[in-house]
mmCIF file of C-alpha atoms in Angstrom:
data_model
loop_
_atom_site.group_PDB
_atom_site.id
_atom_site.type_symbol
_atom_site.label_atom_id
_atom_site.label_comp_id
_atom_site.label_asym_id
_atom_site.label_seq_id
_atom_site.Cartn_x
_atom_site.Cartn_y
_atom_site.Cartn_z
ATOM 1 C CA MET A 826 0.000 0.000 0.000
ATOM 2 C CA LYS A 827 1.473 3.337 -1.070
ATOM 3 C CA ILE A 828 1.756 6.361 1.171
ATOM 4 C CA GLY A 829 -1.645 8.027 1.138
ATOM 5 C CA THR A 830 -2.566 11.681 1.341
ATOM 6 C CA ASP A 831 -4.331 11.071 4.671
ATOM 7 C CA ALA A 832 -1.118 9.842 6.275
ATOM 8 C CA MET A 833 0.846 12.742 4.832
ATOM 9 C CA LEU A 834 -1.739 15.201 6.153
ATOM 10 C CA MET A 835 -1.936 13.651 9.622
ATOM 11 C CA GLY A 836 1.818 13.481 10.033
ATOM 12 C CA SER A 837 2.369 17.001 8.733
ATOM 13 C CA LEU A 838 -0.421 18.595 10.755
ATOM 14 C CA ALA A 839 0.411 16.793 14.002
ATOM 15 C CA GLN A 840 1.748 19.049 16.754
ATOM 16 C CA PRO A 841 3.597 16.809 19.208
ATOM 17 C CA VAL A 842 5.646 19.838 20.386
ATOM 18 C CA ASP A 843 8.091 18.513 23.031
ATOM 19 C CA ALA A 844 6.596 15.035 23.401
ATOM 20 C CA GLN A 845 9.104 12.456 24.598
ATOM 21 C CA ASN A 846 6.849 9.423 24.187
ATOM 22 C CA ILE A 847 4.708 9.077 21.050
ATOM 23 C CA LEU A 848 2.365 6.289 19.978
ATOM 24 C CA ASP A 849 1.238 5.565 16.413
ATOM 25 C CA ILE A 850 -1.892 3.406 16.438
ATOM 26 C CA GLY A 851 -2.324 1.221 13.352
ATOM 27 C CA THR A 852 1.002 2.199 11.852
ATOM 28 C CA GLY A 853 0.582 0.157 8.646
ATOM 29 C CA THR A 854 3.917 0.387 6.860
ATOM 30 C CA GLY A 855 5.205 2.810 9.493
ATOM 31 C CA VAL A 856 4.743 6.144 7.742
ATOM 32 C CA LEU A 857 3.368 8.182 10.651
ATOM 33 C CA ALA A 858 5.889 6.750 13.092
ATOM 34 C CA LEU A 859 8.710 7.687 10.717
ATOM 35 C CA MET A 860 7.313 11.193 10.294
ATOM 36 C CA MET A 861 7.211 11.630 14.073
ATOM 37 C CA ALA A 862 10.772 10.354 14.393
ATOM 38 C CA GLN A 863 11.883 12.930 11.836
ATOM 39 C CA GLN A 864 9.894 15.750 13.406
ATOM 40 C CA CYS A 865 10.777 14.990 17.056
ATOM 41 C CA PRO A 866 14.517 14.206 17.305
ATOM 42 C CA HIS A 867 14.407 13.372 21.018
ATOM 43 C CA ALA A 868 11.201 11.324 21.142
ATOM 44 C CA ILE A 869 10.768 7.580 21.557
ATOM 45 C CA ILE A 870 8.091 6.318 19.165
ATOM 46 C CA ASP A 871 6.072 3.152 19.657
ATOM 47 C CA ALA A 872 3.966 1.796 16.797
ATOM 48 C CA VAL A 873 1.135 -0.748 17.028
ATOM 49 C CA GLU A 874 0.117 -2.806 13.994
ATOM 50 C CA PRO A 875 -2.060 -5.947 14.240
ATOM 51 C CA ASP A 876 -1.586 -7.135 10.657
ATOM 52 C CA SER A 877 1.477 -9.386 10.371
ATOM 53 C CA ILE A 878 2.219 -8.553 6.723
ATOM 54 C CA MET A 879 2.068 -4.820 7.362
ATOM 55 C CA ALA A 880 4.146 -5.246 10.509
ATOM 56 C CA VAL A 881 6.941 -6.935 8.569
ATOM 57 C CA ARG A 882 7.050 -4.034 6.116
ATOM 58 C CA ALA A 883 6.983 -1.475 8.927
ATOM 59 C CA ALA A 884 9.831 -3.251 10.698
ATOM 60 C CA GLU A 885 11.882 -3.171 7.507
ATOM 61 C CA ASN A 886 11.191 0.535 7.046
ATOM 62 C CA PHE A 887 12.173 1.271 10.643
ATOM 63 C CA GLU A 888 15.409 -0.687 10.314
ATOM 64 C CA ASN A 889 16.305 1.085 7.072
ATOM 65 C CA SER A 890 15.683 4.542 8.506
ATOM 66 C CA THR A 891 18.140 6.721 10.405
ATOM 67 C CA TRP A 892 15.867 6.692 13.456
ATOM 68 C CA ASP A 893 15.567 2.935 14.037
ATOM 69 C CA TYR A 894 16.991 3.153 17.587
ATOM 70 C CA ARG A 895 14.004 5.316 18.611
ATOM 71 C CA LEU A 896 11.299 3.223 16.920
ATOM 72 C CA THR A 897 9.655 0.121 18.392
ATOM 73 C CA LEU A 898 7.062 -1.956 16.552
ATOM 74 C CA TYR A 899 4.408 -4.025 18.332
ATOM 75 C CA ASN A 900 2.703 -6.579 16.077
ATOM 76 C CA GLU A 901 -0.492 -6.846 18.110
ATOM 77 C CA PRO A 902 -3.967 -5.288 18.246
ATOM 78 C CA LEU A 903 -4.492 -2.163 20.290
ATOM 79 C CA GLN A 904 -6.936 -4.116 22.461
ATOM 80 C CA GLU A 905 -4.019 -6.341 23.586
ATOM 81 C CA TYR A 906 -1.274 -3.726 23.535
ATOM 82 C CA THR A 907 1.672 -4.652 25.733
ATOM 83 C CA ASN A 908 2.071 -1.174 27.241
ATOM 84 C CA LEU A 909 -1.530 -0.673 28.396
ATOM 85 C CA GLY A 910 -1.363 0.468 32.008
ATOM 86 C CA ILE A 911 2.428 0.802 31.820
ATOM 87 C CA ILE A 912 3.245 3.812 29.622
ATOM 88 C CA HIS A 913 1.400 7.103 29.199
ATOM 89 C CA TYR A 914 2.100 9.010 25.991
ATOM 90 C CA GLU A 915 2.371 12.749 25.536
ATOM 91 C CA TYR A 916 1.205 12.401 21.949
ATOM 92 C CA ILE A 917 -0.844 9.721 20.199
ATOM 93 C CA LEU A 918 -1.747 9.810 16.525
ATOM 94 C CA CYS A 919 -3.835 7.629 14.261
ATOM 95 C CA ASN A 920 -5.010 7.409 10.682
ATOM 96 C CA PRO A 921 -7.826 5.048 11.682
ATOM 97 C CA PRO A 922 -10.090 2.585 9.907
ATOM 98 C CA TYR A 923 -13.305 4.335 8.997
ATOM 99 C CA PHE A 924 -15.550 2.412 6.633
ATOM 100 C CA GLU A 925 -17.766 -0.654 6.748
ATOM 101 C CA PRO A 926 -16.425 -3.201 4.211
ATOM 102 C CA SER A 927 -18.565 -4.497 1.362
ATOM 103 C CA PRO A 928 -18.498 -8.064 -0.026
ATOM 104 C CA THR A 929 -16.159 -6.867 -2.802
ATOM 105 C CA THR A 930 -13.644 -5.129 -0.521
ATOM 106 C CA ARG A 931 -10.110 -6.491 -0.986
ATOM 107 C CA PRO A 932 -9.021 -8.594 2.038
ATOM 108 C CA ASP A 933 -5.945 -6.456 2.740
ATOM 109 C CA ARG A 934 -8.081 -3.322 2.692
ATOM 110 C CA ILE A 935 -10.601 -4.838 5.116
ATOM 111 C CA ASN A 936 -8.049 -4.949 7.917
ATOM 112 C CA ALA A 937 -6.175 -1.791 6.984
ATOM 113 C CA ARG A 938 -9.063 0.581 6.331
ATOM 114 C CA SER A 939 -12.283 -0.851 7.817
ATOM 115 C CA THR A 940 -13.882 -0.842 11.249
ATOM 116 C CA VAL A 941 -13.704 -4.636 11.540
ATOM 117 C CA THR A 942 -10.522 -4.672 13.636
ATOM 118 C CA LEU A 943 -10.859 -1.361 15.528
ATOM 119 C CA THR A 944 -14.017 0.651 16.144
ATOM 120 C CA PHE A 945 -14.016 4.354 16.997
ATOM 121 C CA ASP A 946 -15.280 3.498 20.480
ATOM 122 C CA GLU A 947 -12.350 1.144 21.028
ATOM 123 C CA LEU A 948 -9.860 3.571 19.526
ATOM 124 C CA MET A 949 -10.862 6.418 21.810
ATOM 125 C CA ALA A 950 -11.334 4.303 24.934
ATOM 126 C CA TYR A 951 -7.900 2.708 24.725
ATOM 127 C CA SER A 952 -6.293 5.996 23.693
ATOM 128 C CA GLU A 953 -7.740 7.702 26.769
ATOM 129 C CA GLN A 954 -6.086 5.042 28.922
ATOM 130 C CA LEU A 955 -2.752 5.503 27.173
ATOM 131 C CA LEU A 956 -2.753 9.305 27.040
ATOM 132 C CA ASP A 957 -0.793 11.390 29.525
ATOM 133 C CA ALA A 958 -2.865 13.795 31.657
ATOM 134 C CA GLN A 959 -1.521 16.733 29.631
ATOM 135 C CA GLY A 960 -1.124 14.821 26.370
ATOM 136 C CA LYS A 961 -2.896 15.158 23.038
ATOM 137 C CA MET A 962 -4.217 12.725 20.455
ATOM 138 C CA GLY A 963 -4.378 13.529 16.734
ATOM 139 C CA VAL A 964 -6.805 11.737 14.403
ATOM 140 C CA ILE A 965 -7.739 12.193 10.729
ATOM 141 C CA VAL A 966 -11.138 11.026 9.455
ATOM 142 C CA PRO A 967 -13.434 11.763 6.513
ATOM 143 C CA GLU A 968 -15.751 14.646 7.311
ATOM 144 C CA GLY A 969 -18.766 12.334 7.208
ATOM 145 C CA GLU A 970 -17.305 10.190 9.998
ATOM 146 C CA TYR A 971 -16.392 13.022 12.360
ATOM 147 C CA GLU A 972 -19.580 12.974 14.447
ATOM 148 C CA LYS A 973 -19.061 9.256 15.166
ATOM 149 C CA LEU A 974 -15.485 9.941 16.244
ATOM 150 C CA LEU A 975 -16.568 12.893 18.403
ATOM 151 C CA SER A 976 -19.269 10.806 20.072
ATOM 152 C CA ALA A 977 -16.717 8.083 20.875
ATOM 153 C CA ALA A 978 -14.334 10.677 22.311
ATOM 154 C CA GLN A 979 -17.008 12.286 24.483
ATOM 155 C CA LYS A 980 -17.905 8.917 25.999
ATOM 156 C CA VAL A 981 -14.427 8.656 27.525
ATOM 157 C CA GLY A 982 -13.867 12.316 28.390
ATOM 158 C CA LEU A 983 -11.706 13.426 25.482
ATOM 159 C CA HIS A 984 -12.323 16.916 24.086
ATOM 160 C CA PRO A 985 -11.394 18.564 20.754
ATOM 161 C CA VAL A 986 -8.743 21.229 21.248
ATOM 162 C CA ARG A 987 -7.638 21.849 17.649
ATOM 163 C CA GLN A 988 -9.109 21.124 14.217
ATOM 164 C CA VAL A 989 -8.015 21.495 10.615
ATOM 165 C CA LEU A 990 -10.709 21.230 7.938
ATOM 166 C CA ILE A 991 -9.317 19.896 4.664
ATOM 167 C CA SER A 992 -10.759 20.229 1.160
ATOM 168 C CA SER A 993 -9.458 19.217 -2.248
ATOM 169 C CA PHE A 994 -9.773 22.723 -3.720
ATOM 170 C CA GLU A 995 -10.192 26.160 -2.194
ATOM 171 C CA ASN A 996 -13.964 26.337 -2.599
ATOM 172 C CA SER A 997 -14.834 22.638 -2.548
ATOM 173 C CA PRO A 998 -16.521 20.768 0.335
ATOM 174 C CA VAL A 999 -14.537 19.582 3.342
ATOM 175 C CA ILE A 1000 -13.418 15.977 2.804
ATOM 176 C CA ARG A 1001 -11.175 15.329 5.818
ATOM 177 C CA ARG A 1002 -10.870 16.654 9.345
ATOM 178 C CA VAL A 1003 -7.769 16.458 11.535
ATOM 179 C CA THR A 1004 -8.681 16.797 15.192
ATOM 180 C CA GLU A 1005 -6.482 16.872 18.256
ATOM 181 C CA PHE A 1006 -8.118 15.718 21.498
ATOM 182 C CA ALA A 1007 -7.111 16.216 25.124
ATOM 183 C CA LYS A 1008 -8.463 15.254 28.538
ATOM 184 C CA LYS A 1009 -9.077 18.878 29.500
ATOM 185 C CA ALA A 1010 -11.637 20.880 27.529
ATOM 186 C CA PRO A 1011 -10.260 24.160 26.110
ATOM 187 C CA ASP A 1012 -11.865 27.572 26.443
ATOM 188 C CA GLU A 1013 -11.976 27.650 22.646
ATOM 189 C CA VAL A 1014 -11.173 25.058 19.974
ATOM 190 C CA GLU A 1015 -8.379 26.183 17.638
ATOM 191 C CA GLN A 1016 -9.605 26.109 14.020
ATOM 192 C CA ASP A 1017 -7.753 26.145 10.710
ATOM 193 C CA SER A 1018 -8.364 25.073 7.108
ATOM 194 C CA LEU A 1019 -6.329 23.742 4.216
ATOM 195 C CA PHE A 1020 -6.971 22.952 0.571
ATOM 196 C CA ILE A 1021 -4.671 20.501 -1.192
ATOM 197 C CA TYR A 1022 -4.838 21.509 -4.865
ATOM 198 C CA ASN A 1023 -4.900 24.658 -6.923
ATOM 199 C CA GLU A 1024 -7.443 24.858 -9.719
ATOM 200 C CA ASP A 1025 -4.857 23.502 -12.179
ATOM 201 C CA LYS A 1026 -4.479 20.430 -9.911
ATOM 202 C CA THR A 1027 -0.995 21.339 -8.758
ATOM 203 C CA TRP A 1028 -0.385 21.250 -5.019
ATOM 204 C CA SER A 1029 -1.390 24.396 -3.172
ATOM 205 C CA GLU A 1030 1.336 26.534 -1.645
ATOM 206 C CA LYS A 1031 0.177 25.796 1.908
ATOM 207 C CA TYR A 1032 0.136 22.033 1.322
ATOM 208 C CA THR A 1033 3.540 22.154 -0.385
ATOM 209 C CA VAL A 1034 5.135 24.054 2.494
ATOM 210 C CA LEU A 1035 3.413 21.869 5.088
ATOM 211 C CA THR A 1036 4.625 18.554 3.648
ATOM 212 C CA ALA A 1037 7.955 19.567 2.089
ATOM 213 C CA GLU A 1038 10.263 18.089 4.733
ATOM 214 C CA PHE A 1039 8.508 14.711 4.609
ATOM 215 C CA HIS A 1040 8.524 13.955 0.895
ATOM 216 C CA ASN A 1041 11.701 11.896 1.211
ATOM 217 C CA LEU A 1042 9.684 9.331 3.178
ATOM 218 C CA ASP A 1043 8.384 8.052 -0.159
ATOM 219 C CA LYS A 1044 11.776 6.447 -0.591
ATOM 220 C CA GLU A 1045 11.720 4.750 2.797
ATOM 221 C CA ALA A 1046 8.204 3.412 3.374
#
């Protein structure tokens, strides 16, 4: 599976600031974990991936990167994660599964991109347990799935603190939403927006600047 725009957006828009411990839930081939390792030179990054085939590829990408000594892969589901109750993370990020599979959905896509293996309720409940008291969790979902994600977050006491609304073009509908959650509700949710393409289908200036330092990841993951 190639690096998708969602992963590039989530990794580029994440604001881990001075986080020392970071968790990537459902790392796939390891893209978000690698982006965090590049962005946070002093952080230790753990990555959870239940699919054994994906985990092998992620492990290879970690080993071939310059940050392998700060990256640890756990080939297990979040529901059985080794560090539950042991480590609290200052930043958690996830490009989660978000659609119900159809009978024609490819088997590899079912696990990687569907809600079969990890529901929003499970994602937010386990993340709340793993999140530091002052930590934040970043998630990217299609706009149509946001209310489900928000409902799952509210059930466990996680509150939106920052959001970026993403559209394909400047005046087109919002297609993705990146939200950062925290245990403490803010006085006001920080809001921003981003469109990916100019009208001629070239990348917009904001998207180009945002993702520029990460484009070399295409060669690693």
